[in-house]
Amino acid sequence: MLKKILCLFLAIACLGTLAFAETTEDLQARIAELEAQVELYKPYYDAQVIVEYDGGAIFLDDVLEEYSYYEQMYSQQYGIDLASYGLDAQVKQQAAQHLMEEVVKHAKATELGLDNLDEQTLSDLTAQADEMWETYIQTIGEQMKTDEQTLDDVRDQAIAYLESIGYTHDSVFENLKHNYIEDKLYEVTTADVTVTEEDVQAAYEAQIESDKENYANDSTYNSARNAGTTIAWNPEGYRAVKHVLIKFDDDQSSRYSDLTSQLNNLNEALDAALNPEPTAEPTADADATEEPAEEEVVERTAEEIQADIDAVQAQLDALYAELMPTAQEVIDKFNAGETFESLIDTYNGDPGMTAEPTKSQGYAVKADSTAYDAAFTAGAMSIAELGGISEPVKGAYGIYVINYFADVPAGEVPLSDIHDALESSLLDSKISETYSNALTEWISALNPVYHYDRLGSAK
């Protein structure tokens, strides 16, 4: 196929010469000469072909252009230089594969007539492009203008900049159109995908077994629960709690870190003082003339270290005392009949108590939980009665006032409780798998050959 293309190019280029061939022998000689030139230049042409498939090819320049988008994305979003991490070859291959996918999606959409858009759709896309283009101009214009200028003053400059980096109104429209057609292709390809009750039941039973294995780990269980993962089985011993965090401000947090660091160091010193390591006996051949150390380390007694610990602890208690009036106010209002949710709205400093799913379901805690601050766990488990609250709990972020509002039933979650979530998740997975399989089949039908070795160190 490539040879034919080259022949065509060379034939067109030399058409004038052929027109003057006077005899059949002259024509045959000229054709032979052209074929020789094809063979001569074919290696240079082949080196530019990264993917060849029935009906066409994907060239090096296109792959490198696509790769540049990935390169910018990794740099801007993750701060990663692909070449430095040794990922450039892998990502170039992904770029080639993506371009092949785009080829087959375009071909399939054309085959199904999905690229024939009606006037209303085109009008809607144009309106979207107008709005998006104007947003781009205003965004860039705001960055360009000075205090003395208006957006109108720099509008032409903003447009020129956008065009210099490849954005135009037409390109925005074409991108929206492209995405619309691909979305329609996805919808058409997966329109008949369904899940049965048998599918849901099987998924439910499989998830129960998976949850039993995974959620033996407290951190894994809490991470899944707090992320809103659909759970089919709960481990034993958990209660659900909410809390008001009377949070340290920045200055208090800094002081807390400094004081706890001092305490840790002092406790280590106290342990060493109470449990001294055995001193090695001097050897017979020790150098009797050895000079003594210039400065001897002064050994501190356990009593002296304990006194320092008590002094730092007093400072830490004084720090918590700054928050205690607010914590007591929360407790008093709760005891007077105010709902814990309203107290969260007024006093809480933990974002987890204002965002779903933890806003509604709280945190799951058991006696040996490791997922949370140890003080928080102990405080949560100290509450004797369902519906009660803790005393003020001194923790790593401030003072917690904790409400034990529900138990987490252990064992299997009834299917009826999670049926819709399982069904939706299962349908999404099946739709995605169906489209992926169809895309693989479309690509395979074009018999692509990938020449990744030709990417080499291309830049």
Coordinates of C-alpha atoms in Angstrom, one line a residue:
M1 CA 0.0 0.0 0.0
L2 CA 2.8 2.4 0.9
K3 CA 4.6 1.6 -2.3
K4 CA 1.5 2.4 -4.3
I5 CA 1.2 5.8 -2.6
L6 CA 4.8 6.6 -3.3
C7 CA 4.4 5.6 -6.9
L8 CA 1.5 7.9 -7.2
F9 CA 3.4 10.8 -5.7
L10 CA 6.4 10.3 -7.9
A11 CA 4.2 9.7 -11.0
I12 CA 2.4 13.0 -10.5
A13 CA 5.6 14.8 -9.9
C14 CA 7.0 13.3 -13.1
L15 CA 3.8 13.5 -15.2
G16 CA 5.3 16.1 -17.5
T17 CA 8.3 13.9 -18.3
L18 CA 6.0 10.9 -19.1
A19 CA 3.9 13.0 -21.4
F20 CA 6.9 13.4 -23.7
A21 CA 7.7 9.7 -23.8
E22 CA 7.5 8.8 -27.5
T23 CA 7.5 5.1 -27.5
T24 CA 6.4 2.2 -25.4
E25 CA 10.0 1.4 -24.6
D26 CA 10.5 4.9 -23.4
L27 CA 7.5 4.6 -21.2
Q28 CA 8.6 1.3 -19.7
A29 CA 12.0 2.7 -19.0
R30 CA 10.6 5.7 -17.3
I31 CA 8.3 3.5 -15.1
A32 CA 11.3 1.4 -14.2
E33 CA 13.2 4.5 -13.2
L34 CA 10.2 5.7 -11.1
E35 CA 10.0 2.3 -9.3
A36 CA 13.7 2.5 -8.6
Q37 CA 13.1 5.9 -7.0
V38 CA 10.3 4.5 -5.0
E39 CA 12.6 1.8 -3.6
L40 CA 15.2 4.5 -2.9
Y41 CA 12.8 6.8 -0.9
K42 CA 10.6 4.1 0.7
P43 CA 12.8 3.7 3.8
Y44 CA 12.5 7.4 4.5
Y45 CA 8.8 7.2 4.2
D46 CA 8.4 4.1 6.2
A47 CA 10.4 5.6 9.1
Q48 CA 7.6 8.2 9.4
V49 CA 4.8 5.6 9.7
I50 CA 4.1 4.6 13.3
V51 CA 0.9 2.7 12.6
E52 CA -0.3 1.3 9.3
Y53 CA -3.8 -0.1 8.9
D54 CA -6.2 -1.1 6.2
G55 CA -6.9 2.1 4.3
G56 CA -4.3 4.4 5.9
A57 CA -1.5 5.2 8.3
I58 CA -0.6 7.3 11.4
F59 CA 2.6 9.3 11.0
L60 CA 5.3 10.2 13.4
D61 CA 4.5 13.9 13.4
D62 CA 0.9 13.2 14.5
V63 CA 2.0 10.9 17.3
L64 CA 4.5 13.5 18.6
E65 CA 1.9 16.2 18.5
E66 CA -0.4 14.0 20.5
Y67 CA 2.4 13.2 22.9
S68 CA 3.0 16.8 23.5
Y69 CA -0.5 17.2 25.0
Y70 CA 0.3 14.3 27.4
E71 CA 3.6 15.9 28.2
Q72 CA 2.0 19.2 29.1
M73 CA -0.7 17.5 31.1
Y74 CA 1.8 15.5 33.2
S75 CA 3.9 18.6 33.7
Q76 CA 1.1 20.9 34.7
Q77 CA -1.1 18.6 36.7
Y78 CA 1.5 16.3 38.4
G79 CA 4.8 18.2 38.0
I80 CA 6.3 15.2 36.2
D81 CA 8.8 15.4 33.3
L82 CA 8.1 12.2 31.3
A83 CA 11.6 11.8 29.9
S84 CA 13.2 12.3 33.4
Y85 CA 10.9 9.5 34.8
G86 CA 11.6 7.2 31.8
L87 CA 8.0 7.3 30.8
D88 CA 8.3 9.0 27.4
A89 CA 8.5 5.8 25.3
Q90 CA 5.5 4.4 27.0
V91 CA 3.4 7.5 26.7
K92 CA 4.4 7.9 23.0
Q93 CA 3.0 4.4 22.4
Q94 CA -0.2 5.4 24.3
A95 CA -0.4 8.4 22.0
A96 CA -0.2 6.2 18.9
Q97 CA -2.9 3.9 20.3
H98 CA -5.1 6.8 21.1
L99 CA -4.8 8.1 17.5
M100 CA -5.7 4.7 16.2
E101 CA -8.8 4.7 18.4
E102 CA -9.8 8.1 17.1
V103 CA -9.5 6.7 13.5
V104 CA -11.8 3.9 14.1
K105 CA -14.3 5.9 16.1
H106 CA -14.5 8.5 13.3
A107 CA -14.9 5.7 10.7
K108 CA -17.7 4.0 12.8
A109 CA -19.5 7.3 13.4
T110 CA -19.4 8.1 9.7
E111 CA -20.7 4.5 8.9
L112 CA -23.6 5.0 11.2
G113 CA -24.4 8.5 9.9
L114 CA -23.7 10.1 13.3
D115 CA -21.7 12.9 11.8
N116 CA -24.7 14.2 9.9
L117 CA -25.9 16.7 12.5
D118 CA -29.3 18.5 12.2
E119 CA -29.6 22.3 12.1
Q120 CA -30.7 22.5 15.8
T121 CA -27.8 20.5 17.0
L122 CA -25.4 22.6 15.0
S123 CA -27.0 25.7 16.3
D124 CA -26.7 24.5 19.9
L125 CA -23.0 23.6 19.4
T126 CA -22.3 27.0 17.9
A127 CA -23.9 28.7 20.9
Q128 CA -21.8 26.6 23.2
A129 CA -18.7 27.4 21.2
D130 CA -19.5 31.2 21.3
E131 CA -19.9 31.0 25.1
M132 CA -16.7 29.0 25.6
W133 CA -14.7 31.2 23.3
E134 CA -15.8 34.3 25.0
T135 CA -14.9 32.8 28.4
Y136 CA -11.4 32.1 27.1
I137 CA -11.0 35.6 25.9
Q138 CA -12.2 37.1 29.2
T139 CA -10.0 34.8 31.2
I140 CA -6.8 35.7 29.2
G141 CA -7.9 39.3 29.1
E142 CA -8.1 39.5 32.9
Q143 CA -4.6 38.3 33.1
M144 CA -3.3 40.7 30.5
K145 CA -5.0 44.0 31.4
T146 CA -3.6 46.6 33.8
D147 CA -5.6 48.5 36.4
E148 CA -6.1 51.3 33.9
Q149 CA -7.4 49.0 31.1
T150 CA -10.7 47.3 30.4
L151 CA -11.2 44.0 28.8
D152 CA -12.2 45.7 25.6
D153 CA -8.7 47.3 25.6
V154 CA -6.9 44.0 25.5
R155 CA -9.5 41.9 23.7
D156 CA -7.5 41.8 20.4
Q157 CA -4.3 40.9 22.3
A158 CA -6.1 38.1 24.1
I159 CA -7.5 36.7 20.9
A160 CA -4.0 36.9 19.3
Y161 CA -2.5 35.0 22.2
L162 CA -5.2 32.3 22.1
E163 CA -4.6 31.8 18.3
S164 CA -0.8 31.6 18.9
I165 CA -1.3 28.6 21.1
G166 CA -3.7 26.9 18.7
Y167 CA -7.1 28.1 20.0
T168 CA -9.6 29.7 17.6
H169 CA -13.4 29.9 17.6
D170 CA -13.5 27.3 14.8
S171 CA -11.2 24.9 16.7
V172 CA -13.4 25.2 19.8
F173 CA -16.5 24.5 17.7
E174 CA -14.8 21.5 16.0
N175 CA -13.8 20.1 19.4
L176 CA -17.3 20.4 20.7
K177 CA -18.7 18.8 17.6
H178 CA -16.1 16.0 17.8
N179 CA -17.0 15.3 21.4
Y180 CA -20.7 15.3 20.6
I181 CA -20.3 12.8 17.9
E182 CA -18.2 10.5 20.1
D183 CA -20.8 10.7 22.9
K184 CA -23.5 9.7 20.4
L185 CA -21.4 6.8 19.2
Y186 CA -21.0 5.7 22.9
E187 CA -24.7 5.9 23.4
V188 CA -25.6 4.0 20.3
T189 CA -23.0 1.3 20.9
T190 CA -24.2 0.7 24.5
A191 CA -27.9 1.4 24.1
D192 CA -29.0 -2.2 24.6
V193 CA -26.9 -2.9 27.6
T194 CA -28.9 -4.0 30.7
V195 CA -28.3 -5.9 33.9
T196 CA -30.6 -8.5 35.3
E197 CA -31.7 -9.2 38.9
E198 CA -29.5 -12.3 38.7
D199 CA -26.6 -10.1 37.8
V200 CA -27.3 -7.9 40.8
Q201 CA -27.6 -10.9 43.2
A202 CA -24.3 -12.3 41.9
A203 CA -22.6 -9.0 42.4
Y204 CA -24.0 -8.7 45.9
E205 CA -22.8 -12.1 46.9
A206 CA -19.3 -11.5 45.4
Q207 CA -19.0 -8.2 47.2
I208 CA -19.9 -9.7 50.6
E209 CA -17.0 -12.1 50.3
S210 CA -14.7 -9.3 49.1
D211 CA -15.8 -7.0 51.9
K212 CA -15.2 -9.7 54.5
E213 CA -11.6 -10.0 53.4
N214 CA -10.9 -6.3 52.8
Y215 CA -12.6 -4.8 55.8
A216 CA -10.8 -6.9 58.5
N217 CA -8.4 -3.9 58.2
D218 CA -9.8 -0.9 60.2
S219 CA -8.2 1.7 58.0
T220 CA -9.4 0.1 54.8
Y221 CA -12.9 -0.2 56.1
N222 CA -13.0 3.5 57.3
S223 CA -11.5 4.8 54.0
A224 CA -14.1 2.9 52.0
R225 CA -17.0 4.0 54.2
N226 CA -15.9 7.7 54.4
A227 CA -15.4 7.7 50.6
G228 CA -19.1 6.7 50.1
T229 CA -18.2 3.2 48.8
T230 CA -21.2 0.8 48.7
I231 CA -20.6 -1.6 51.5
A232 CA -22.2 -5.1 51.6
W233 CA -20.7 -6.3 54.9
N234 CA -19.7 -4.6 58.1
P235 CA -17.3 -5.9 60.6
E236 CA -18.3 -6.2 64.3
G237 CA -17.9 -3.8 67.1
Y238 CA -18.4 -0.4 65.4
R239 CA -20.5 2.5 66.5
A240 CA -21.3 5.6 64.5
V241 CA -20.3 8.9 66.0
K242 CA -20.4 12.6 65.0
H243 CA -18.4 15.3 66.7
V244 CA -17.8 19.0 67.2
L245 CA -14.2 19.8 66.9
I246 CA -13.2 23.0 68.7
K247 CA -10.2 23.4 66.5
F248 CA -6.8 24.9 67.3
D249 CA -6.0 28.1 65.4
D250 CA -2.7 28.3 63.5
D251 CA -0.9 29.8 66.5
Q252 CA -2.3 27.2 68.9
S253 CA -1.5 24.4 66.5
S254 CA 2.1 25.5 66.3
R255 CA 2.4 25.6 70.1
Y256 CA 0.8 22.2 70.4
S257 CA 3.3 20.7 67.9
D258 CA 6.2 22.3 69.8
L259 CA 5.0 21.2 73.2
T260 CA 4.2 17.6 72.1
S261 CA 7.7 17.4 70.5
Q262 CA 9.3 18.5 73.8
L263 CA 7.2 15.9 75.7
N264 CA 8.3 13.1 73.4
N265 CA 11.9 14.0 73.8
L266 CA 11.6 14.3 77.6
N267 CA 9.8 11.0 77.9
E268 CA 12.6 9.3 75.9
A269 CA 15.1 10.9 78.3
L270 CA 13.2 9.8 81.3
D271 CA 13.0 6.2 80.0
A272 CA 16.8 6.3 79.4
A273 CA 17.4 7.6 83.0
L274 CA 15.2 4.9 84.5
N275 CA 16.6 2.2 82.4
P276 CA 20.3 3.0 81.8
E277 CA 22.3 0.8 79.5
P278 CA 25.1 -1.2 81.1
T279 CA 28.5 0.6 81.0
A280 CA 31.3 -1.4 79.4
E281 CA 34.3 -2.3 81.7
P282 CA 37.6 -0.5 80.7
T283 CA 40.1 -2.8 79.0
A284 CA 43.5 -3.6 80.4
D285 CA 45.3 -2.0 77.5
A286 CA 43.4 1.2 77.7
D287 CA 45.6 4.2 77.0
A288 CA 46.3 5.6 80.5
T289 CA 47.5 8.8 79.0
E290 CA 44.3 9.5 77.1
E291 CA 43.2 13.1 77.5
P292 CA 39.8 13.5 79.2
A293 CA 36.9 15.0 77.2
E294 CA 36.9 18.7 77.2
E295 CA 33.3 18.9 78.4
E296 CA 31.6 16.2 80.3
V297 CA 28.0 15.4 79.6
V298 CA 26.0 16.3 82.7
E299 CA 23.7 13.5 83.6
R300 CA 20.2 14.5 84.7
T301 CA 18.3 12.6 87.3
A302 CA 14.9 11.1 86.6
E303 CA 13.4 13.5 89.1
E304 CA 14.7 16.5 87.2
I305 CA 13.4 15.2 83.9
Q306 CA 10.0 14.5 85.4
A307 CA 9.9 18.0 86.7
D308 CA 10.4 19.3 83.1
I309 CA 7.7 16.9 81.9
D310 CA 5.3 18.3 84.4
A311 CA 6.1 21.9 83.4
V312 CA 5.6 21.2 79.7
Q313 CA 2.4 19.3 80.5
A314 CA 1.1 22.3 82.4
Q315 CA 1.7 24.4 79.4
L316 CA -0.2 21.9 77.2
D317 CA -3.1 21.9 79.7
A318 CA -3.1 25.7 79.6
L319 CA -3.3 25.5 75.8
Y320 CA -6.4 23.2 76.0
A321 CA -7.9 25.5 78.6
E322 CA -8.1 28.2 76.0
L323 CA -10.6 26.0 74.1
M324 CA -12.4 24.6 77.1
P325 CA -15.1 27.4 77.5
T326 CA -16.3 26.8 74.0
A327 CA -16.4 23.0 74.5
Q328 CA -18.4 23.5 77.7
E329 CA -20.8 25.7 75.8
V330 CA -21.4 22.9 73.3
I331 CA -22.1 20.5 76.1
D332 CA -24.4 22.8 77.9
K333 CA -26.4 23.6 74.8
F334 CA -26.7 19.9 74.0
N335 CA -27.9 19.1 77.6
A336 CA -30.4 21.9 77.2
G337 CA -32.0 20.2 74.2
E338 CA -30.2 21.6 71.2
T339 CA -29.6 19.1 68.5
F340 CA -26.1 17.9 67.9
E341 CA -26.4 18.7 64.2
S342 CA -27.1 22.4 65.0
L343 CA -24.1 22.4 67.3
I344 CA -22.0 21.0 64.4
D345 CA -23.3 23.8 62.2
T346 CA -22.3 26.5 64.8
Y347 CA -19.1 25.3 66.3
N348 CA -17.4 22.5 64.4
G349 CA -14.0 22.8 62.7
D350 CA -13.9 19.4 61.0
P351 CA -14.8 19.5 57.3
G352 CA -15.8 15.8 57.4
M353 CA -18.8 16.8 59.5
T354 CA -20.2 19.1 56.8
A355 CA -19.5 16.9 53.7
E356 CA -21.3 13.7 52.7
P357 CA -21.3 10.8 53.4
T358 CA -19.7 11.5 56.8
K359 CA -22.1 14.4 57.5
S360 CA -25.0 11.9 57.6
Q361 CA -23.4 8.6 58.6
G362 CA -20.7 9.9 60.8
Y363 CA -17.4 8.0 61.5
A364 CA -17.3 4.3 62.4
V365 CA -15.2 3.7 65.5
K366 CA -14.4 0.6 67.6
A367 CA -12.3 0.0 70.6
D368 CA -9.1 -0.9 68.7
S369 CA -9.6 1.5 65.8
T370 CA -6.4 2.9 64.3
A371 CA -7.9 5.1 61.6
Y372 CA -8.3 8.1 63.9
D373 CA -6.5 10.1 66.6
A374 CA -6.2 7.7 69.5
A375 CA -7.8 10.3 71.8
F376 CA -10.8 10.6 69.5
T377 CA -11.2 6.8 69.5
A378 CA -11.0 6.6 73.3
G379 CA -13.4 9.4 73.7
A380 CA -15.9 7.9 71.2
M381 CA -15.8 4.5 73.1
S382 CA -16.2 6.2 76.5
I383 CA -19.8 7.2 75.9
A384 CA -21.9 4.8 77.9
E385 CA -25.3 5.3 76.3
L386 CA -26.5 5.5 72.7
G387 CA -27.4 9.2 72.0
G388 CA -25.0 10.5 74.6
I389 CA -22.0 12.7 74.3
S390 CA -18.5 12.6 75.6
E391 CA -16.7 14.8 78.1
P392 CA -14.3 17.3 76.3
V393 CA -11.6 15.1 74.7
K394 CA -8.1 16.6 74.3
G395 CA -6.8 15.6 70.9
A396 CA -4.3 16.4 68.2
Y397 CA -6.4 19.0 66.5
G398 CA -8.1 20.6 69.5
I399 CA -10.9 19.5 71.7
Y400 CA -13.6 16.9 70.5
V401 CA -17.1 16.7 71.8
I402 CA -18.4 13.4 70.5
N403 CA -21.9 12.2 70.0
Y404 CA -22.6 8.4 69.9
F405 CA -25.7 8.4 67.7
A406 CA -26.0 4.9 66.2
D407 CA -24.6 1.4 66.1
V408 CA -23.2 -0.1 62.8
P409 CA -25.0 -3.4 62.4
A410 CA -22.4 -6.1 61.9
G411 CA -22.6 -8.6 59.1
E412 CA -24.4 -8.6 55.7
V413 CA -26.1 -5.4 54.7
P414 CA -29.6 -6.3 53.3
L415 CA -29.6 -6.3 49.5
S416 CA -32.6 -4.1 49.5
D417 CA -30.6 -1.4 51.2
I418 CA -27.9 -1.3 48.5
H419 CA -29.8 -2.8 45.5
D420 CA -30.0 0.5 43.5
A421 CA -26.4 1.5 44.1
L422 CA -25.2 -2.0 43.1
E423 CA -27.4 -2.0 40.0
S424 CA -26.2 1.4 38.9
S425 CA -22.5 0.5 39.5
L426 CA -22.9 -2.8 37.7
L427 CA -24.7 -1.1 34.7
D428 CA -21.9 1.5 34.5
S429 CA -19.2 -1.2 34.5
K430 CA -21.1 -3.3 31.9
I431 CA -21.6 -0.3 29.6
S432 CA -17.9 0.7 29.8
E433 CA -16.9 -2.9 29.2
T434 CA -19.2 -3.2 26.2
Y435 CA -17.9 0.0 24.6
S436 CA -14.3 -1.0 25.2
N437 CA -14.9 -4.4 23.6
A438 CA -16.5 -2.9 20.6
L439 CA -13.6 -0.5 20.2
T440 CA -11.2 -3.3 20.3
E441 CA -13.1 -5.2 17.6
W442 CA -13.3 -2.1 15.4
I443 CA -9.5 -1.6 15.7
S444 CA -8.8 -5.3 15.1
A445 CA -10.9 -5.3 11.9
L446 CA -8.5 -2.7 10.4
N447 CA -5.5 -5.0 11.0
P448 CA -3.2 -2.3 12.5
V449 CA 0.5 -2.8 12.6
Y450 CA 2.3 -0.7 15.3
H451 CA 5.9 0.3 14.6
Y452 CA 6.9 1.5 18.1
D453 CA 10.6 0.9 17.3
R454 CA 10.3 3.9 14.9
L455 CA 9.5 6.2 17.8
G456 CA 13.0 5.7 19.1
S457 CA 14.2 8.9 20.7
A458 CA 12.0 11.0 18.5
K459 CA 11.2 14.4 20.0

